Amino acid sequence: MMRVGEIDDVSGNRCLIVENGDIGVLFKLRCQSNLIVDLIQPDLLNPRPLQSIHGVIGLIELQGSTYLVVITQSIKINSDYLKISRVHFYSLNSHSNDLIDTPELDFDYHYCLDLKRLIEFGNFYYSPTTDITNNSIDSGNPPNDHFIWNSFLVDPLLQWKSSLQLPQRSLIDSLNPFTIIIQGAISIYPLPNSNSSLQLISRLSSKRAGTRFYSRGVDDDGQVANFVESETIFIHNNLTFTYTQIRGSIPLFWEQQGLQAFGQRIQITRPYRASQPAFEKHFYNLLQSYDAIHVLNLLGQKDHEVTLSDSYNTHLDSLQNVNLPITYSNLDFHTVLRLAGHQAVVQKLDQHLSQGQGQGPTWSLIDNTTGQTIIKQHVVFRVNCLDCLDRTNFVQDIFSKSRLGDYLTSTGSAYAHDEGFWQAHRHLWAENGDALSRLYAGTGALNSSYTRTGKRTLAGLFSDATKSVTRAYVSNVTDKAKQTSIDMFLGNLPTQRGVSVYDPVSDLVNGALGERLGEYSTSHPISIHTGTYNVAGQIPTEDILPWILPDLPGQADADMLVLAFQELVQLTPQQIMSTDTFPLAVWERFILETLRSRGDEGESKYARDDYIILRSEQIVGLALIVLVKAPLAPRVRSVEGVLKKTGLKGMSGNKGAAAIRLQYESTTFCFIAAHMAAGQAGVEERNNDYRTIAAGLSFQQGKVPSSHDCVIWLGDFNYRVDLPYDVATQLAYDGDFHYLLKHDQLSRAMRSGIFKGFTEMDIHFAPTYRFDFGSDVYDTSEKRRVPAYTDRVLYKCRNDAGGGDADMLQGQAYDSVPLKGSDHRPVYARFSAVVRVIDGDKRDAIAKQVQNDANRSIVTEEGVDEKLARLGLKGRNMNRSLSVDLNGGLTPNDDLLPPSSLPSPSTEVDNWWTDELGNDIDFVSHLYPDGKEDDIAVPSAQKIRRPPPPPPARLDVDVDEKDDTAVDDVEDVDDAELIRLNKNKENTGTPSPRKPSVTEMIGKIEGSNSDVKEEREEAGDSSDTLKDAHTNSQNTKPRKPRPPVPKATKPRVLSNDEEIKAE
């Protein structure tokens, strides 16, 4: 059992140490979010014990404080697996920041509480003895990063460990403080009267983690939401049977809102060609882990499922053309269940199982005595429904039973016909479904009563109805906060930064990478064409090519098109309260047809790439469409969209904003289309609209517009010109745009802080509002609206964007187009942007080179005193007051002790506390012959501490725990007791032993491991990568050359599901 303790450095700052009595890891805050972590011998420091712990989850910074997160209580599943039930957050800044774990206190105010609840109630597991991240077949591989949930917290510690030499790493492995955790479900059924067991382990991926309506579909790395690997394990007679299945959200870009008036509408946010790269990457990733894949799609023919299912099948068809070992089939689960019942579903599943399993082995078999794989499963089933919960779990239970039954029958096992055995199997899968469903949807799984009993009951129907209602509540009330906690735990929030462990070598590497940016990256320009058009509810009838792709001198077609529309629909009360998507579909089709038909086929200048729609967003009459050249689509990733209403105080969508963000190579862009409040006198309303939009737009994982490299606002901002109608109209006709712009409301607002930091290209065109329909005449209606520049495009870049690229976003052209189908004129703005492309392999090679060069120059020999001085710590046996000098060392404050009458220092033949005859000196009278110590004028802050008894003789022999405690506590006794203890120590005739220092232990390990070290060096082994750090943390079993020391009391062996409480 490990312990966590605290000590204070010479400046009074808090330090934490995780130790087992022999070896300790020290955590000392160097500056904000920067720690010193070091290996140290605990008895040098005499730490104040705080609590016994089971492991360290990692480090995290919250609200300006850095926390050490430790496991304090676990539930034992079996000898290998434990479930986390209690954690604690220790602040390295101050103990007053600790989360007080007392039931009587209301600690809702504490910012660690949400994370604490997430970990304690989130089905997190760990293993101190085995790699829990890999399935049984891959257990010899490095830990699987897809299933590690605390990478953000523990990676800095594992990287620090990997930077150490082999002897130091071996000492840390003997302590094994750093814990790798997974999320999911682990259920084990020990078979009666035998050493056999039936197990079910499900590992939930951390790569696109979240709750049901906040995490759907795929990302640009091919990672899908709710991806789970489930493994059925049967251990019997030195053999292990395993059967693996996977589940995961449909790997397309799609979203679904929670509670809607007309059902849960599914929106596919990227078209086929824009989705294909991520779709293919997902299946390529799967084939790195499994030999072959069979996809079983359980979606039905409901309106909100059929579109998604059809698109899925279209993408799957494309994989058949490249001869990948991927097959698929469809089963309308709900239709079969409704028409024929559960048994008919089981029969259908048997057909799909036979169809999809192919000709290879259908399960895996491992020899437990040798660890060798006898048979390896060939085809892995990827099962999905909409949420990958209820239907999926039902199907996987049937498949698991079928494969396990075939194995038991083929081996003649009596369990093949044991009803109790199969009842346990059903129970494991029911528990598995409930656990995974609670993580993703907030309730247990539907159909779990049938899974448990094999029967459909009235109580089960009522239970499912209750769960459905609860899911609706959870998804709309609590899931958003839970998603934020998940993103915070995984380090996905844009404002988060990981805790860095101070490492001079790492600082050198980072500095070198910054200086040598040009060696591993390149930058190149792309062109972005933006346009805004208030169409006044009209359908497209004119040629819009001069607006969306004008023929500009010396410029090719833009790489990206960003088009904003306002008033796609007539703003009637009915339209304002709901969104009609038909007009947007009409405009999208019209834009694509215009782009495809541009120019004559014989003209080479028009033999250009096609465009595809990356994403579009609509809020009532406001829409934003982003298109990109088809060959460039694979370079674009992380495309997201959000909406913000501002009409009727945020309740109506007649005014507001639609935003789309994306990453092109390594550069991020955010495009915001806005339609603000109307009216000549509504300046302050428009200013408030801007503030509301700027503060209210938030993408996934907390990203906001200001966190992007480049931001472009465009739309009908509705700012007017403060001039009389007759004057403004005449100036517009005369082309005196400069005078008009002197009275432009937006220009004045920007000077007062609205759109702070944004820029607009010079305007050399007439006001774009308001014209009579079908003419070039400004408004002649009774309202006689003043001509104004309502349609605008603004832009800005972050100062640190682009890694040193100057003028990252430059305006090329800004103009209006004389289309007459509306009372507005469309406006376009052309930009040239510089994007940076990072070559990861070259960057890693440079980092490795710099690291190796730095490591060769580091001196590793360091004594105990030097280490304590470097860490700014005061050792327990130091009898002089110390202070820190500016160079980081420690110097004695000799002025705090009397300057004279001090005894001579001890030598090898005599001691300072005895006289020539060997009798004890009365050192109080010797130091203060003229009076008591209290009579000496010494400031209270510099109170003299009595010298401790002599240090124990330096003998490497066993130590008695009681005597050692007496030495530890001697500073707290009075003078008489101090002298008595000293005499008793001498009268025993046995000198006090001393534990070997960390340096000495390392020396012994270096000697015992010299052969191993030479072999590693000859093989060119490198242990400073993260995966090696994981492997060493889990698998290394170093020798223990240190002398015997007292051992902590081991916890008693508990039965399954009994809590192991920290002593």
Tab-separated table of N, CA and C in Angstrom, residues 175-285:
chain	number	residue	atom	x	y	z
A	175	LEU	N	7.706	0.784	-6.962
A	175	LEU	CA	6.645	1.522	-6.281
A	175	LEU	C	5.342	1.456	-7.062
A	176	ASN	N	5.447	1.528	-8.419
A	176	ASN	CA	4.309	1.443	-9.337
A	176	ASN	C	3.206	2.433	-8.968
A	177	PRO	N	3.542	3.734	-8.917
A	177	PRO	CA	2.530	4.694	-8.460
A	177	PRO	C	1.551	5.147	-9.538
A	178	PHE	N	1.975	5.166	-10.800
A	178	PHE	CA	1.181	5.786	-11.857
A	178	PHE	C	0.219	4.761	-12.446
A	179	THR	N	-1.062	5.076	-12.399
A	179	THR	CA	-2.119	4.120	-12.715
A	179	THR	C	-2.785	4.475	-14.040
A	180	ILE	N	-2.927	3.478	-14.912
A	180	ILE	CA	-3.656	3.620	-16.173
A	180	ILE	C	-5.087	3.145	-15.936
A	181	ILE	N	-6.071	3.948	-16.317
A	181	ILE	CA	-7.464	3.579	-16.077
A	181	ILE	C	-8.235	3.517	-17.392
A	182	ILE	N	-9.247	2.669	-17.416
A	182	ILE	CA	-10.156	2.565	-18.553
A	182	ILE	C	-11.574	2.808	-18.054
A	183	GLN	N	-12.479	3.082	-18.997
A	183	GLN	CA	-13.894	3.198	-18.661
A	183	GLN	C	-14.664	2.142	-19.424
A	184	GLY	N	-15.708	1.618	-18.812
A	184	GLY	CA	-16.500	0.590	-19.478
A	184	GLY	C	-17.247	-0.264	-18.487
A	185	ALA	N	-17.134	-1.581	-18.641
A	185	ALA	CA	-17.835	-2.518	-17.768
A	185	ALA	C	-17.021	-3.803	-17.679
A	186	ILE	N	-16.822	-4.296	-16.459
A	186	ILE	CA	-16.144	-5.574	-16.227
A	186	ILE	C	-17.018	-6.400	-15.291
A	187	SER	N	-17.437	-7.556	-15.746
A	187	SER	CA	-18.249	-8.457	-14.941
A	187	SER	C	-17.621	-9.840	-14.988
A	188	ILE	N	-17.523	-10.478	-13.823
A	188	ILE	CA	-16.869	-11.790	-13.720
A	188	ILE	C	-17.752	-12.726	-12.900
A	189	TYR	N	-17.938	-13.937	-13.425
A	189	TYR	CA	-18.712	-14.959	-12.727
A	189	TYR	C	-17.802	-16.158	-12.473
A	190	PRO	N	-17.359	-16.355	-11.201
A	190	PRO	CA	-16.539	-17.532	-10.907
A	190	PRO	C	-17.421	-18.784	-10.880
A	191	LEU	N	-17.028	-19.792	-11.616
A	191	LEU	CA	-17.824	-21.014	-11.664
A	191	LEU	C	-17.675	-21.788	-10.362
A	192	PRO	N	-18.766	-22.354	-9.844
A	192	PRO	CA	-18.713	-23.055	-8.561
A	192	PRO	C	-17.784	-24.266	-8.615
A	193	ASN	N	-17.090	-24.474	-7.510
A	193	ASN	CA	-16.274	-25.673	-7.307
A	193	ASN	C	-15.182	-25.844	-8.358
A	194	SER	N	-14.644	-24.738	-8.847
A	194	SER	CA	-13.559	-24.832	-9.827
A	194	SER	C	-12.813	-23.516	-9.867
A	195	ASN	N	-11.680	-23.517	-10.576
A	195	ASN	CA	-10.920	-22.290	-10.778
A	195	ASN	C	-11.315	-21.587	-12.068
A	196	SER	N	-12.370	-22.064	-12.705
A	196	SER	CA	-12.818	-21.492	-13.969
A	196	SER	C	-13.661	-20.249	-13.716
A	197	SER	N	-13.785	-19.435	-14.747
A	197	SER	CA	-14.605	-18.228	-14.633
A	197	SER	C	-15.103	-17.811	-16.003
A	198	LEU	N	-16.239	-17.135	-15.989
A	198	LEU	CA	-16.826	-16.528	-17.189
A	198	LEU	C	-16.747	-15.020	-17.006
A	199	GLN	N	-16.156	-14.338	-17.977
A	199	GLN	CA	-15.915	-12.907	-17.849
A	199	GLN	C	-16.428	-12.163	-19.073
A	200	LEU	N	-16.811	-10.918	-18.841
A	200	LEU	CA	-17.188	-10.020	-19.933
A	200	LEU	C	-16.553	-8.667	-19.659
A	201	ILE	N	-15.682	-8.240	-20.560
A	201	ILE	CA	-14.961	-6.964	-20.410
A	201	ILE	C	-15.281	-6.080	-21.608
A	202	SER	N	-15.799	-4.880	-21.327
A	202	SER	CA	-16.083	-3.891	-22.375
A	202	SER	C	-15.262	-2.649	-22.110
A	203	ARG	N	-14.523	-2.223	-23.127
A	203	ARG	CA	-13.668	-1.043	-23.020
A	203	ARG	C	-14.244	0.055	-23.904
A	204	LEU	N	-14.520	1.213	-23.311
A	204	LEU	CA	-15.080	2.348	-24.029
A	204	LEU	C	-13.951	3.267	-24.476
A	205	SER	N	-13.961	3.623	-25.763
A	205	SER	CA	-12.904	4.469	-26.297
A	205	SER	C	-12.996	5.883	-25.726
A	206	SER	N	-11.851	6.503	-25.528
A	206	SER	CA	-11.786	7.881	-25.029
A	206	SER	C	-11.609	8.895	-26.150
A	207	LYS	N	-11.559	8.455	-27.395
A	207	LYS	CA	-11.163	9.345	-28.483
A	207	LYS	C	-12.294	10.247	-28.988
A	208	ARG	N	-13.531	9.816	-28.898
A	208	ARG	CA	-14.658	10.703	-29.221
A	208	ARG	C	-15.718	10.491	-28.149
A	209	ALA	N	-15.307	10.747	-26.934
A	209	ALA	CA	-16.136	10.402	-25.783
A	209	ALA	C	-17.166	11.490	-25.520
A	210	GLY	N	-18.261	11.066	-24.917
A	210	GLY	CA	-19.270	12.043	-24.547
A	210	GLY	C	-20.621	11.425	-24.325
A	211	THR	N	-21.617	12.277	-24.228
A	211	THR	CA	-22.981	11.846	-23.995
A	211	THR	C	-23.756	11.792	-25.310
A	212	ARG	N	-24.968	11.279	-25.227
A	212	ARG	CA	-25.690	10.826	-26.413
A	212	ARG	C	-25.847	11.907	-27.480
A	213	PHE	N	-26.391	13.061	-27.135
A	213	PHE	CA	-26.663	14.078	-28.153
A	213	PHE	C	-25.517	15.070	-28.329
A	214	TYR	N	-24.450	14.904	-27.559
A	214	TYR	CA	-23.288	15.776	-27.710
A	214	TYR	C	-22.118	15.064	-28.378
A	215	SER	N	-22.275	13.786	-28.649
A	215	SER	CA	-21.195	13.035	-29.290
A	215	SER	C	-21.823	12.018	-30.230
A	216	ARG	N	-21.826	12.355	-31.502
A	216	ARG	CA	-22.408	11.500	-32.529
A	216	ARG	C	-21.417	11.328	-33.673
A	217	GLY	N	-21.586	10.262	-34.431
A	217	GLY	CA	-20.878	10.126	-35.687
A	217	GLY	C	-19.376	9.998	-35.552
A	218	VAL	N	-18.671	10.517	-36.562
A	218	VAL	CA	-17.233	10.338	-36.704
A	218	VAL	C	-16.538	11.688	-36.669
A	219	ASP	N	-15.244	11.692	-36.363
A	219	ASP	CA	-14.450	12.906	-36.519
A	219	ASP	C	-13.463	12.706	-37.667
A	220	ASP	N	-12.639	13.697	-37.915
A	220	ASP	CA	-11.758	13.637	-39.071
A	220	ASP	C	-10.614	12.656	-38.907
A	221	ASP	N	-10.408	12.145	-37.708
A	221	ASP	CA	-9.400	11.114	-37.482
A	221	ASP	C	-9.968	9.716	-37.619
A	222	GLY	N	-11.255	9.614	-37.957
A	222	GLY	CA	-11.876	8.302	-38.086
A	222	GLY	C	-12.348	7.720	-36.770
A	223	GLN	N	-12.347	8.493	-35.705
A	223	GLN	CA	-12.820	8.014	-34.409
A	223	GLN	C	-14.325	8.262	-34.302
A	224	VAL	N	-15.055	7.257	-33.792
A	224	VAL	CA	-16.511	7.373	-33.701
A	224	VAL	C	-16.939	7.445	-32.244
A	225	ALA	N	-18.130	8.002	-32.044
A	225	ALA	CA	-18.696	8.105	-30.706
A	225	ALA	C	-19.128	6.727	-30.203
A	226	ASN	N	-19.073	6.564	-28.893
A	226	ASN	CA	-19.536	5.353	-28.211
A	226	ASN	C	-18.936	4.087	-28.823
A	227	PHE	N	-17.641	4.127	-29.108
A	227	PHE	CA	-16.959	2.945	-29.639
A	227	PHE	C	-16.558	2.049	-28.471
A	228	VAL	N	-16.982	0.795	-28.523
A	228	VAL	CA	-16.764	-0.142	-27.427
A	228	VAL	C	-16.260	-1.464	-27.998
A	229	GLU	N	-15.214	-1.996	-27.391
A	229	GLU	CA	-14.749	-3.345	-27.685
A	229	GLU	C	-15.179	-4.250	-26.534
A	230	SER	N	-15.997	-5.263	-26.841
A	230	SER	CA	-16.502	-6.194	-25.828
A	230	SER	C	-15.885	-7.564	-26.055
A	231	GLU	N	-15.400	-8.160	-24.967
A	231	GLU	CA	-14.700	-9.429	-25.051
A	231	GLU	C	-15.317	-10.428	-24.075
A	232	THR	N	-15.873	-11.514	-24.607
A	232	THR	CA	-16.359	-12.620	-23.787
A	232	THR	C	-15.206	-13.574	-23.530
A	233	ILE	N	-14.929	-13.868	-22.258
A	233	ILE	CA	-13.776	-14.685	-21.874
A	233	ILE	C	-14.266	-15.858	-21.023
A	234	PHE	N	-13.819	-17.066	-21.368
A	234	PHE	CA	-14.107	-18.268	-20.577
A	234	PHE	C	-12.789	-18.968	-20.284
A	235	ILE	N	-12.411	-19.015	-19.007
A	235	ILE	CA	-11.149	-19.623	-18.581
A	235	ILE	C	-11.457	-20.966	-17.933
A	236	HIS	N	-10.862	-22.036	-18.493
A	236	HIS	CA	-11.157	-23.389	-17.997
A	236	HIS	C	-10.049	-24.342	-18.449
A	237	ASN	N	-9.531	-25.111	-17.518
A	237	ASN	CA	-8.552	-26.153	-17.832
A	237	ASN	C	-7.338	-25.616	-18.592
A	238	ASN	N	-6.737	-24.556	-18.084
A	238	ASN	CA	-5.521	-23.971	-18.674
A	238	ASN	C	-5.730	-23.448	-20.085
A	239	LEU	N	-6.982	-23.247	-20.472
A	239	LEU	CA	-7.291	-22.655	-21.769
A	239	LEU	C	-8.182	-21.435	-21.566
A	240	THR	N	-7.982	-20.442	-22.418
A	240	THR	CA	-8.820	-19.247	-22.384
A	240	THR	C	-9.508	-19.078	-23.730
A	241	PHE	N	-10.847	-19.116	-23.708
A	241	PHE	CA	-11.660	-18.836	-24.896
A	241	PHE	C	-12.002	-17.349	-24.872
A	242	THR	N	-11.846	-16.685	-26.022
A	242	THR	CA	-12.247	-15.278	-26.130
A	242	THR	C	-13.015	-15.058	-27.426
A	243	TYR	N	-14.008	-14.190	-27.339
A	243	TYR	CA	-14.767	-13.801	-28.535
A	243	TYR	C	-14.960	-12.292	-28.468
A	244	THR	N	-14.497	-11.585	-29.482
A	244	THR	CA	-14.474	-10.125	-29.491
A	244	THR	C	-15.494	-9.572	-30.464
A	245	GLN	N	-16.218	-8.541	-30.012
A	245	GLN	CA	-17.143	-7.791	-30.859
A	245	GLN	C	-16.915	-6.303	-30.611
A	246	ILE	N	-17.293	-5.468	-31.571
A	246	ILE	CA	-17.161	-4.027	-31.409
A	246	ILE	C	-18.468	-3.355	-31.778
A	247	ARG	N	-18.670	-2.180	-31.239
A	247	ARG	CA	-19.819	-1.350	-31.575
A	247	ARG	C	-19.348	0.089	-31.689
A	248	GLY	N	-20.105	0.917	-32.357
A	248	GLY	CA	-19.729	2.320	-32.500
A	248	GLY	C	-20.712	3.059	-33.377
A	249	SER	N	-20.808	4.355	-33.166
A	249	SER	CA	-21.721	5.193	-33.934
A	249	SER	C	-21.414	5.084	-35.430
A	250	ILE	N	-22.421	5.321	-36.256
A	250	ILE	CA	-22.233	5.257	-37.708
A	250	ILE	C	-21.161	6.265	-38.115
A	251	PRO	N	-20.118	5.839	-38.819
A	251	PRO	CA	-18.963	6.695	-39.095
A	251	PRO	C	-19.196	7.712	-40.208
A	252	LEU	N	-20.232	8.514	-40.043
A	252	LEU	CA	-20.504	9.642	-40.924
A	252	LEU	C	-20.617	10.897	-40.072
A	253	PHE	N	-20.630	12.046	-40.717
A	253	PHE	CA	-20.793	13.306	-39.995
A	253	PHE	C	-22.284	13.596	-39.870
A	254	TRP	N	-22.837	13.315	-38.696
A	254	TRP	CA	-24.262	13.523	-38.488
A	254	TRP	C	-24.514	13.971	-37.061
A	255	GLU	N	-25.632	14.632	-36.886
A	255	GLU	CA	-25.997	15.174	-35.586
A	255	GLU	C	-27.482	14.943	-35.349
A	256	GLN	N	-27.858	15.061	-34.089
A	256	GLN	CA	-29.250	14.887	-33.718
A	256	GLN	C	-29.511	15.705	-32.465
A	257	GLN	N	-30.542	16.538	-32.528
A	257	GLN	CA	-30.906	17.331	-31.368
A	257	GLN	C	-31.684	16.472	-30.391
A	258	GLY	N	-31.709	16.902	-29.131
A	258	GLY	CA	-32.364	16.114	-28.101
A	258	GLY	C	-33.871	16.143	-28.189
A	259	LEU	N	-34.484	17.171	-27.611
A	259	LEU	CA	-35.944	17.246	-27.536
A	259	LEU	C	-36.436	18.216	-28.588
A	260	GLN	N	-37.227	17.716	-29.561
A	260	GLN	CA	-37.740	18.534	-30.630
A	260	GLN	C	-39.245	18.333	-30.740
A	261	ALA	N	-39.900	19.353	-31.248
A	261	ALA	CA	-41.365	19.293	-31.340
A	261	ALA	C	-41.826	18.247	-32.324
A	262	PHE	N	-41.055	17.993	-33.348
A	262	PHE	CA	-41.479	17.065	-34.397
A	262	PHE	C	-40.521	15.880	-34.503
A	263	GLY	N	-40.069	15.369	-33.342
A	263	GLY	CA	-39.207	14.198	-33.348
A	263	GLY	C	-37.743	14.584	-33.366
A	264	GLN	N	-36.912	13.600	-33.230
A	264	GLN	CA	-35.472	13.805	-33.160
A	264	GLN	C	-34.886	13.732	-34.560
A	265	ARG	N	-34.904	14.869	-35.241
A	265	ARG	CA	-34.469	14.924	-36.629
A	265	ARG	C	-32.966	14.723	-36.722
A	266	ILE	N	-32.553	13.873	-37.651
A	266	ILE	CA	-31.139	13.609	-37.901
A	266	ILE	C	-30.669	14.505	-39.037
A	267	GLN	N	-29.529	15.135	-38.853
A	267	GLN	CA	-28.950	15.996	-39.873
A	267	GLN	C	-27.580	15.460	-40.266
A	268	ILE	N	-27.435	15.088	-41.523
A	268	ILE	CA	-26.130	14.705	-42.058
A	268	ILE	C	-25.414	15.987	-42.461
A	269	THR	N	-24.305	16.275	-41.801
A	269	THR	CA	-23.692	17.601	-41.924
A	269	THR	C	-22.617	17.693	-43.002
A	270	ARG	N	-22.233	16.568	-43.608
A	270	ARG	CA	-21.291	16.625	-44.724
A	270	ARG	C	-21.774	15.696	-45.826
A	271	PRO	N	-21.657	16.117	-47.058
A	271	PRO	CA	-22.084	15.258	-48.169
A	271	PRO	C	-21.116	14.089	-48.372
A	272	TYR	N	-21.474	13.244	-49.317
A	272	TYR	CA	-20.755	11.988	-49.523
A	272	TYR	C	-19.257	12.197	-49.723
A	273	ARG	N	-18.873	13.052	-50.637
A	273	ARG	CA	-17.455	13.186	-50.979
A	273	ARG	C	-16.660	13.811	-49.834
A	274	ALA	N	-17.281	14.679	-49.064
A	274	ALA	CA	-16.574	15.289	-47.945
A	274	ALA	C	-16.462	14.335	-46.755
A	275	SER	N	-17.361	13.353	-46.679
A	275	SER	CA	-17.333	12.392	-45.575
A	275	SER	C	-16.432	11.201	-45.851
A	276	GLN	N	-16.177	10.914	-47.123
A	276	GLN	CA	-15.489	9.679	-47.474
A	276	GLN	C	-14.103	9.537	-46.852
A	277	PRO	N	-13.269	10.583	-46.787
A	277	PRO	CA	-11.931	10.392	-46.180
A	277	PRO	C	-11.992	9.915	-44.734
A	278	ALA	N	-12.853	10.525	-43.923
A	278	ALA	CA	-12.963	10.104	-42.523
A	278	ALA	C	-13.568	8.712	-42.409
A	279	PHE	N	-14.548	8.409	-43.270
A	279	PHE	CA	-15.180	7.088	-43.277
A	279	PHE	C	-14.138	5.998	-43.573
A	280	GLU	N	-13.341	6.216	-44.594
A	280	GLU	CA	-12.317	5.223	-44.936
A	280	GLU	C	-11.262	5.113	-43.839
A	281	LYS	N	-10.899	6.241	-43.245
A	281	LYS	CA	-9.894	6.205	-42.188
A	281	LYS	C	-10.386	5.382	-41.001
A	282	HIS	N	-11.681	5.464	-40.713
A	282	HIS	CA	-12.234	4.678	-39.604
A	282	HIS	C	-12.033	3.187	-39.838
A	283	PHE	N	-12.353	2.715	-41.032
A	283	PHE	CA	-12.242	1.278	-41.291
A	283	PHE	C	-10.788	0.848	-41.473
A	284	TYR	N	-9.958	1.724	-41.996
A	284	TYR	CA	-8.526	1.396	-42.054
A	284	TYR	C	-7.967	1.239	-40.638
A	285	ASN	N	-8.406	2.095	-39.723
A	285	ASN	CA	-7.959	1.969	-38.337
A	285	ASN	C	-8.406	0.639	-37.740
